[in-house]
């Protein structure tokens, strides 16, 4: 069974850097085909994909946020970390991490999600 | 970037009746080499994370009731709930994973009439 859990601050000030950690179990990010993504959801709005890291350290970012985002992994700790710089009130959202299934099985959908962590950006 | 557009934005259906949600992509999400459509559907209930329902446009994920079905190819896709149950009240999202810049639709809110 795959589980993921997000952790990080609930409140950040404008211009600060947000650091979120996704701790997972039930799979290894050193296994061929595995990946973990971050998706956010502003209150009452739609899902927005942010970033993805693959088992081989390859990564992808949403283009308009690419300069602000960094995704890294620590395979030994089963963790993925997302940092987002220069936070703004419009970045207020619930941030989810999700397991990207093997491309061979599904093509790479998000088949397991964490419960999400709400981050408010306010002075 | 591939833009995903769902319709309608909200939908009210009588219990036991059919619910249909459509999703259109701004470019084809079908692989010419495999014929697979890189299109998924998710269900999100209030206060919960999204749950994968369907991938490859029409393959139900494990444990998903068979009243949920997906169809379509290329740029036009449909999610159908054949007989609406009370527990199906949720927001439904389509997502393309053809591009490595994943994108979601804006969501369709499904309610009971």
PDB file of C-alpha atoms in Angstrom:
ATOM      1  CA  UNK A   1       0.000   0.000   0.000  1.00  0.00           C
ATOM      2  CA  UNK A   2       1.373   3.396  -1.011  1.00  0.00           C
ATOM      3  CA  UNK A   3       1.054   6.288   1.419  1.00  0.00           C
ATOM      4  CA  UNK A   4       2.305   9.859   1.213  1.00  0.00           C
ATOM      5  CA  UNK A   5       2.271  12.645   3.773  1.00  0.00           C
ATOM      6  CA  UNK A   6       3.073  16.298   3.288  1.00  0.00           C
ATOM      7  CA  UNK A   7       4.669  18.433   5.977  1.00  0.00           C
ATOM      8  CA  UNK A   8       5.764  22.021   6.244  1.00  0.00           C
ATOM      9  CA  UNK A   9       4.729  25.430   7.540  1.00  0.00           C
ATOM     10  CA  UNK A  10       1.105  26.482   7.529  1.00  0.00           C
ATOM     11  CA  UNK A  11       1.946  30.184   7.314  1.00  0.00           C
ATOM     12  CA  UNK A  12       4.662  31.920   5.353  1.00  0.00           C
ATOM     13  CA  UNK A  13       5.319  35.617   4.879  1.00  0.00           C
ATOM     14  CA  UNK A  14       5.393  37.242   1.439  1.00  0.00           C
ATOM     15  CA  UNK A  15       8.831  36.998  -0.236  1.00  0.00           C
ATOM     16  CA  UNK A  16       9.829  34.060   1.983  1.00  0.00           C
ATOM     17  CA  UNK A  17      10.801  30.635   0.700  1.00  0.00           C
ATOM     18  CA  UNK A  18       8.448  27.707   1.255  1.00  0.00           C
ATOM     19  CA  UNK A  19       9.901  24.273   1.926  1.00  0.00           C
ATOM     20  CA  UNK A  20       7.570  21.268   1.846  1.00  0.00           C
ATOM     21  CA  UNK A  21       8.488  17.665   2.511  1.00  0.00           C
ATOM     22  CA  UNK A  22       6.692  14.617   1.197  1.00  0.00           C
ATOM     23  CA  UNK A  23       7.398  11.437   3.167  1.00  0.00           C
ATOM     24  CA  UNK A  24       6.229   8.275   1.488  1.00  0.00           C
ATOM     25  CA  UNK A  25       6.092   4.516   1.896  1.00  0.00           C
ATOM     26  CA  UNK A  26       5.112   1.558  -0.207  1.00  0.00           C
ATOM     27  CA  UNK A  27       7.513   2.223  -3.066  1.00  0.00           C
ATOM     28  CA  UNK A  28      11.099   3.229  -3.667  1.00  0.00           C
ATOM     29  CA  UNK A  29      12.169   6.242  -5.677  1.00  0.00           C
ATOM     30  CA  UNK A  30      15.234   4.318  -6.742  1.00  0.00           C
ATOM     31  CA  UNK A  31      13.069   1.883  -8.736  1.00  0.00           C
ATOM     32  CA  UNK A  32      12.907   2.303 -12.470  1.00  0.00           C
ATOM     33  CA  UNK A  33       9.804   4.211 -13.549  1.00  0.00           C
ATOM     34  CA  UNK A  34       8.813   5.694 -10.208  1.00  0.00           C
ATOM     35  CA  UNK A  35       8.113   9.371  -9.630  1.00  0.00           C
ATOM     36  CA  UNK A  36       6.636  11.851  -7.172  1.00  0.00           C
ATOM     37  CA  UNK A  37       4.822  15.009  -8.103  1.00  0.00           C
ATOM     38  CA  UNK A  38       3.539  18.125  -6.371  1.00  0.00           C
ATOM     39  CA  UNK A  39       0.144  19.590  -7.157  1.00  0.00           C
ATOM     40  CA  UNK A  40      -1.546  22.552  -5.492  1.00  0.00           C
ATOM     41  CA  UNK A  41      -5.123  23.733  -5.163  1.00  0.00           C
ATOM     42  CA  UNK A  42      -6.015  27.305  -4.203  1.00  0.00           C
ATOM     43  CA  UNK A  43      -9.141  27.500  -2.027  1.00  0.00           C
ATOM     44  CA  UNK A  44     -12.211  26.722  -4.104  1.00  0.00           C
ATOM     45  CA  UNK A  45     -10.198  26.418  -7.298  1.00  0.00           C
ATOM     46  CA  UNK A  46      -8.827  23.746  -9.596  1.00  0.00           C
ATOM     47  CA  UNK A  47      -5.765  21.539  -9.334  1.00  0.00           C
ATOM     48  CA  UNK A  48      -2.469  22.918 -10.621  1.00  0.00           C
ATOM     49  CA  UNK A  49       0.465  20.622 -11.321  1.00  0.00           C
ATOM     50  CA  UNK A  50       3.766  22.116 -10.109  1.00  0.00           C
ATOM     51  CA  UNK A  51       6.666  19.698 -10.385  1.00  0.00           C
ATOM     52  CA  UNK A  52       7.712  16.071 -10.801  1.00  0.00           C
ATOM     53  CA  UNK A  53      10.854  14.143  -9.966  1.00  0.00           C
ATOM     54  CA  UNK A  54      11.695  10.760 -11.454  1.00  0.00           C
ATOM     55  CA  UNK A  55      13.662   7.828 -10.085  1.00  0.00           C
ATOM     56  CA  UNK A  56      16.687   8.882 -12.135  1.00  0.00           C
ATOM     57  CA  UNK A  57      16.683  12.477 -10.767  1.00  0.00           C
ATOM     58  CA  UNK A  58      15.196  13.864 -13.942  1.00  0.00           C
ATOM     59  CA  UNK A  59      12.643  16.548 -13.128  1.00  0.00           C
ATOM     60  CA  UNK A  60       9.966  18.683 -14.697  1.00  0.00           C
ATOM     61  CA  UNK A  61       8.404  21.989 -13.664  1.00  0.00           C
ATOM     62  CA  UNK A  62       5.363  24.002 -14.621  1.00  0.00           C
ATOM     63  CA  UNK A  63       6.865  26.561 -17.010  1.00  0.00           C
ATOM     64  CA  UNK A  64       5.523  29.747 -15.435  1.00  0.00           C
ATOM     65  CA  UNK A  65       6.857  28.723 -12.008  1.00  0.00           C
ATOM     66  CA  UNK A  66      10.078  27.078 -13.102  1.00  0.00           C
ATOM     67  CA  UNK A  67      12.329  29.866 -11.852  1.00  0.00           C
ATOM     68  CA  UNK A  68      10.820  29.620  -8.350  1.00  0.00           C
ATOM     69  CA  UNK A  69      10.645  25.849  -7.888  1.00  0.00           C
ATOM     70  CA  UNK A  70      13.168  23.201  -6.949  1.00  0.00           C
ATOM     71  CA  UNK A  71      12.310  19.534  -6.396  1.00  0.00           C
ATOM     72  CA  UNK A  72      14.771  17.101  -4.880  1.00  0.00           C
ATOM     73  CA  UNK A  73      14.677  13.605  -3.439  1.00  0.00           C
ATOM     74  CA  UNK A  74      16.349  11.715  -0.626  1.00  0.00           C
ATOM     75  CA  UNK A  75      15.951   8.072  -1.514  1.00  0.00           C
ATOM     76  CA  UNK A  76      17.386   6.824   1.773  1.00  0.00           C
ATOM     77  CA  UNK A  77      14.737   8.752   3.731  1.00  0.00           C
ATOM     78  CA  UNK A  78      11.896   8.132   1.269  1.00  0.00           C
ATOM     79  CA  UNK A  79      11.352  11.863   0.986  1.00  0.00           C
ATOM     80  CA  UNK A  80      10.814  14.434  -1.712  1.00  0.00           C
ATOM     81  CA  UNK A  81      11.302  18.125  -1.001  1.00  0.00           C
ATOM     82  CA  UNK A  82       9.765  21.033  -2.887  1.00  0.00           C
ATOM     83  CA  UNK A  83      11.011  24.568  -2.398  1.00  0.00           C
ATOM     84  CA  UNK A  84       9.233  27.603  -3.764  1.00  0.00           C
ATOM     85  CA  UNK A  85      10.897  30.988  -3.515  1.00  0.00           C
ATOM     86  CA  UNK A  86       9.440  34.486  -3.303  1.00  0.00           C
ATOM     87  CA  UNK A  87       6.065  33.420  -1.953  1.00  0.00           C
ATOM     88  CA  UNK A  88       3.060  35.642  -2.649  1.00  0.00           C
ATOM     89  CA  UNK A  89      -0.508  35.631  -1.293  1.00  0.00           C
ATOM     90  CA  UNK A  90      -1.668  34.124  -4.613  1.00  0.00           C
ATOM     91  CA  UNK A  91       0.367  31.038  -3.696  1.00  0.00           C
ATOM     92  CA  UNK A  92      -2.033  30.330  -0.826  1.00  0.00           C
ATOM     93  CA  UNK A  93      -3.245  26.805  -1.473  1.00  0.00           C
ATOM     94  CA  UNK A  94      -3.392  23.210  -0.337  1.00  0.00           C
ATOM     95  CA  UNK A  95      -0.243  21.506  -1.546  1.00  0.00           C
ATOM     96  CA  UNK A  96      -0.407  17.793  -2.382  1.00  0.00           C
ATOM     97  CA  UNK A  97       2.289  15.307  -3.188  1.00  0.00           C
ATOM     98  CA  UNK A  98       1.346  12.292  -5.260  1.00  0.00           C
ATOM     99  CA  UNK A  99       2.875   9.057  -6.500  1.00  0.00           C
ATOM    100  CA  UNK A 100       3.378   8.878 -10.247  1.00  0.00           C
ATOM    101  CA  UNK A 101       2.761   5.310 -11.273  1.00  0.00           C
ATOM    102  CA  UNK A 102       5.059   3.469 -13.626  1.00  0.00           C
ATOM    103  CA  UNK A 103       4.681   4.553 -17.185  1.00  0.00           C
ATOM    104  CA  UNK A 104       4.503   0.938 -18.316  1.00  0.00           C
ATOM    105  CA  UNK A 105       1.285   0.341 -16.397  1.00  0.00           C
ATOM    106  CA  UNK A 106      -0.689   3.538 -16.731  1.00  0.00           C
ATOM    107  CA  UNK A 107       1.466   5.936 -18.684  1.00  0.00           C
ATOM    108  CA  UNK A 108       2.288   7.880 -15.538  1.00  0.00           C
ATOM    109  CA  UNK A 109      -0.844   9.000 -13.710  1.00  0.00           C
ATOM    110  CA  UNK A 110      -1.005  10.059 -10.069  1.00  0.00           C
ATOM    111  CA  UNK A 111      -2.434   6.938  -8.476  1.00  0.00           C
ATOM    112  CA  UNK A 112      -1.934   7.822  -4.795  1.00  0.00           C
ATOM    113  CA  UNK A 113      -2.096  11.188  -3.078  1.00  0.00           C
ATOM    114  CA  UNK A 114      -1.249  12.618   0.300  1.00  0.00           C
ATOM    115  CA  UNK A 115      -3.944  14.372   2.289  1.00  0.00           C
ATOM    116  CA  UNK A 116      -2.436  17.745   1.483  1.00  0.00           C
ATOM    117  CA  UNK A 117      -1.124  20.604   3.582  1.00  0.00           C
ATOM    118  CA  UNK A 118      -2.674  24.054   3.585  1.00  0.00           C
ATOM    119  CA  UNK A 119      -0.216  26.902   3.187  1.00  0.00           C
ATOM    120  CA  UNK A 120      -1.293  30.487   3.748  1.00  0.00           C
ATOM    121  CA  UNK A 121       0.841  33.360   2.529  1.00  0.00           C
ATOM    122  CA  UNK A 122       0.177  36.482   4.538  1.00  0.00           C
ATOM    123  CA  UNK A 123       2.014  39.231   6.330  1.00  0.00           C
TER     124      UNK A 123
ATOM    125  CA  UNK B   1       1.109  23.743 -22.941  1.00  0.00           C
ATOM    126  CA  UNK B   2      -1.934  21.544 -23.423  1.00  0.00           C
ATOM    127  CA  UNK B   3      -5.092  23.236 -22.174  1.00  0.00           C
ATOM    128  CA  UNK B   4      -7.857  21.021 -20.818  1.00  0.00           C
ATOM    129  CA  UNK B   5     -11.406  22.369 -20.914  1.00  0.00           C
ATOM    130  CA  UNK B   6     -14.274  20.610 -19.166  1.00  0.00           C
ATOM    131  CA  UNK B   7     -17.992  21.090 -19.577  1.00  0.00           C
ATOM    132  CA  UNK B   8     -20.200  21.797 -17.871  1.00  0.00           C
ATOM    133  CA  UNK B   9     -18.702  23.606 -14.893  1.00  0.00           C
ATOM    134  CA  UNK B  10     -21.485  22.197 -12.723  1.00  0.00           C
ATOM    135  CA  UNK B  11     -24.113  19.561 -13.144  1.00  0.00           C
ATOM    136  CA  UNK B  12     -27.150  18.456 -11.131  1.00  0.00           C
ATOM    137  CA  UNK B  13     -28.492  14.965 -11.789  1.00  0.00           C
ATOM    138  CA  UNK B  14     -31.288  12.930 -10.228  1.00  0.00           C
ATOM    139  CA  UNK B  15     -30.270   9.869  -8.224  1.00  0.00           C
ATOM    140  CA  UNK B  16     -30.189   6.835 -10.480  1.00  0.00           C
ATOM    141  CA  UNK B  17     -29.882   8.882 -13.643  1.00  0.00           C
ATOM    142  CA  UNK B  18     -26.897   9.220 -15.969  1.00  0.00           C
ATOM    143  CA  UNK B  19     -24.289  11.931 -15.545  1.00  0.00           C
ATOM    144  CA  UNK B  20     -21.996  12.932 -18.394  1.00  0.00           C
ATOM    145  CA  UNK B  21     -18.955  15.197 -18.231  1.00  0.00           C
ATOM    146  CA  UNK B  22     -16.865  16.131 -21.237  1.00  0.00           C
ATOM    147  CA  UNK B  23     -13.228  17.137 -21.508  1.00  0.00           C
ATOM    148  CA  UNK B  24     -11.505  18.642 -24.515  1.00  0.00           C
ATOM    149  CA  UNK B  25      -7.757  19.022 -24.957  1.00  0.00           C
ATOM    150  CA  UNK B  26      -6.172  21.792 -27.020  1.00  0.00           C
ATOM    151  CA  UNK B  27      -4.113  19.193 -28.888  1.00  0.00           C
ATOM    152  CA  UNK B  28      -4.277  15.459 -29.276  1.00  0.00           C
ATOM    153  CA  UNK B  29      -3.183  13.373 -26.300  1.00  0.00           C
ATOM    154  CA  UNK B  30      -3.201  10.159 -28.289  1.00  0.00           C
ATOM    155  CA  UNK B  31       0.104   8.463 -28.995  1.00  0.00           C
ATOM    156  CA  UNK B  32       0.482   7.701 -32.685  1.00  0.00           C
ATOM    157  CA  UNK B  33       2.816   4.805 -31.907  1.00  0.00           C
ATOM    158  CA  UNK B  34       0.740   2.976 -29.301  1.00  0.00           C
ATOM    159  CA  UNK B  35      -2.751   4.345 -29.847  1.00  0.00           C
ATOM    160  CA  UNK B  36      -3.040   5.057 -26.118  1.00  0.00           C
ATOM    161  CA  UNK B  37      -4.766   8.217 -24.967  1.00  0.00           C
ATOM    162  CA  UNK B  38      -2.902   9.858 -22.095  1.00  0.00           C
ATOM    163  CA  UNK B  39      -6.042  11.053 -20.331  1.00  0.00           C
ATOM    164  CA  UNK B  40      -7.095  10.449 -16.731  1.00  0.00           C
ATOM    165  CA  UNK B  41     -10.133  11.274 -14.624  1.00  0.00           C
ATOM    166  CA  UNK B  42     -10.065  12.046 -10.910  1.00  0.00           C
ATOM    167  CA  UNK B  43     -12.795  12.416  -8.314  1.00  0.00           C
ATOM    168  CA  UNK B  44     -12.405  14.848  -5.429  1.00  0.00           C
ATOM    169  CA  UNK B  45     -14.857  14.835  -2.550  1.00  0.00           C
ATOM    170  CA  UNK B  46     -15.014  17.771  -0.112  1.00  0.00           C
ATOM    171  CA  UNK B  47     -12.026  17.909   2.206  1.00  0.00           C
ATOM    172  CA  UNK B  48     -10.307  14.992   0.491  1.00  0.00           C
ATOM    173  CA  UNK B  49      -7.459  14.638  -1.991  1.00  0.00           C
ATOM    174  CA  UNK B  50      -8.264  13.643  -5.553  1.00  0.00           C
ATOM    175  CA  UNK B  51      -8.761   9.968  -6.276  1.00  0.00           C
ATOM    176  CA  UNK B  52      -7.794   8.351  -9.557  1.00  0.00           C
ATOM    177  CA  UNK B  53     -10.824   6.901 -11.343  1.00  0.00           C
ATOM    178  CA  UNK B  54      -9.752   6.237 -14.918  1.00  0.00           C
ATOM    179  CA  UNK B  55      -6.529   6.209 -16.927  1.00  0.00           C
ATOM    180  CA  UNK B  56      -5.743   5.552 -20.587  1.00  0.00           C
ATOM    181  CA  UNK B  57      -9.058   7.418 -21.091  1.00  0.00           C
ATOM    182  CA  UNK B  58     -11.143   4.302 -20.437  1.00  0.00           C
ATOM    183  CA  UNK B  59      -9.425   1.949 -17.961  1.00  0.00           C
ATOM    184  CA  UNK B  60     -10.936   1.993 -14.483  1.00  0.00           C
ATOM    185  CA  UNK B  61      -8.489   2.020 -11.599  1.00  0.00           C
ATOM    186  CA  UNK B  62      -8.676  -0.852  -9.145  1.00  0.00           C
ATOM    187  CA  UNK B  63     -11.807  -0.761  -6.992  1.00  0.00           C
ATOM    188  CA  UNK B  64     -13.643   1.871  -9.026  1.00  0.00           C
ATOM    189  CA  UNK B  65     -17.301   0.894  -9.490  1.00  0.00           C
ATOM    190  CA  UNK B  66     -18.293  -0.105 -12.995  1.00  0.00           C
ATOM    191  CA  UNK B  67     -20.931   2.623 -13.151  1.00  0.00           C
ATOM    192  CA  UNK B  68     -17.985   4.900 -13.974  1.00  0.00           C
ATOM    193  CA  UNK B  69     -16.795   4.718 -17.567  1.00  0.00           C
ATOM    194  CA  UNK B  70     -14.531   6.781 -19.764  1.00  0.00           C
ATOM    195  CA  UNK B  71     -14.482   7.136 -23.512  1.00  0.00           C
ATOM    196  CA  UNK B  72     -13.057   9.230 -26.285  1.00  0.00           C
ATOM    197  CA  UNK B  73      -9.866   9.643 -28.234  1.00  0.00           C
ATOM    198  CA  UNK B  74      -7.573  12.332 -29.535  1.00  0.00           C
ATOM    199  CA  UNK B  75      -8.947  15.584 -28.147  1.00  0.00           C
ATOM    200  CA  UNK B  76     -12.460  14.726 -26.987  1.00  0.00           C
ATOM    201  CA  UNK B  77     -13.262  12.648 -23.950  1.00  0.00           C
ATOM    202  CA  UNK B  78     -16.229  11.775 -21.770  1.00  0.00           C
ATOM    203  CA  UNK B  79     -16.731  10.533 -18.228  1.00  0.00           C
ATOM    204  CA  UNK B  80     -20.069   8.837 -17.674  1.00  0.00           C
ATOM    205  CA  UNK B  81     -21.680   7.752 -14.438  1.00  0.00           C
ATOM    206  CA  UNK B  82     -24.407   5.370 -15.535  1.00  0.00           C
ATOM    207  CA  UNK B  83     -26.586   5.537 -12.426  1.00  0.00           C
ATOM    208  CA  UNK B  84     -25.784   8.352 -10.031  1.00  0.00           C
ATOM    209  CA  UNK B  85     -25.383   7.427  -6.379  1.00  0.00           C
ATOM    210  CA  UNK B  86     -25.339   9.832  -3.442  1.00  0.00           C
ATOM    211  CA  UNK B  87     -21.673   9.085  -2.790  1.00  0.00           C
ATOM    212  CA  UNK B  88     -20.759  10.325  -6.277  1.00  0.00           C
ATOM    213  CA  UNK B  89     -21.273  13.952  -5.270  1.00  0.00           C
ATOM    214  CA  UNK B  90     -17.849  15.441  -5.938  1.00  0.00           C
ATOM    215  CA  UNK B  91     -15.770  17.563  -8.278  1.00  0.00           C
ATOM    216  CA  UNK B  92     -14.385  15.660 -11.256  1.00  0.00           C
ATOM    217  CA  UNK B  93     -11.175  16.590 -13.065  1.00  0.00           C
ATOM    218  CA  UNK B  94      -9.666  15.401 -16.293  1.00  0.00           C
ATOM    219  CA  UNK B  95      -5.889  15.457 -16.687  1.00  0.00           C
ATOM    220  CA  UNK B  96      -3.578  14.922 -19.620  1.00  0.00           C
ATOM    221  CA  UNK B  97      -0.246  13.220 -19.113  1.00  0.00           C
ATOM    222  CA  UNK B  98       0.790  13.107 -22.764  1.00  0.00           C
ATOM    223  CA  UNK B  99       3.003  16.106 -22.208  1.00  0.00           C
ATOM    224  CA  UNK B 100       5.524  16.077 -19.387  1.00  0.00           C
ATOM    225  CA  UNK B 101       3.891  19.346 -18.281  1.00  0.00           C
ATOM    226  CA  UNK B 102       0.806  17.772 -16.771  1.00  0.00           C
ATOM    227  CA  UNK B 103      -2.393  19.836 -16.940  1.00  0.00           C
ATOM    228  CA  UNK B 104      -5.812  19.491 -15.378  1.00  0.00           C
ATOM    229  CA  UNK B 105      -9.217  20.685 -16.452  1.00  0.00           C
ATOM    230  CA  UNK B 106     -10.993  23.322 -14.400  1.00  0.00           C
ATOM    231  CA  UNK B 107     -13.240  20.739 -12.760  1.00  0.00           C
ATOM    232  CA  UNK B 108     -16.927  19.849 -12.931  1.00  0.00           C
ATOM    233  CA  UNK B 109     -19.003  19.981  -9.775  1.00  0.00           C
ATOM    234  CA  UNK B 110     -21.576  17.171  -9.671  1.00  0.00           C
ATOM    235  CA  UNK B 111     -24.576  17.511  -7.376  1.00  0.00           C
ATOM    236  CA  UNK B 112     -27.857  15.743  -6.725  1.00  0.00           C
ATOM    237  CA  UNK B 113     -30.955  17.296  -8.270  1.00  0.00           C
TER     238      UNK B 113
END
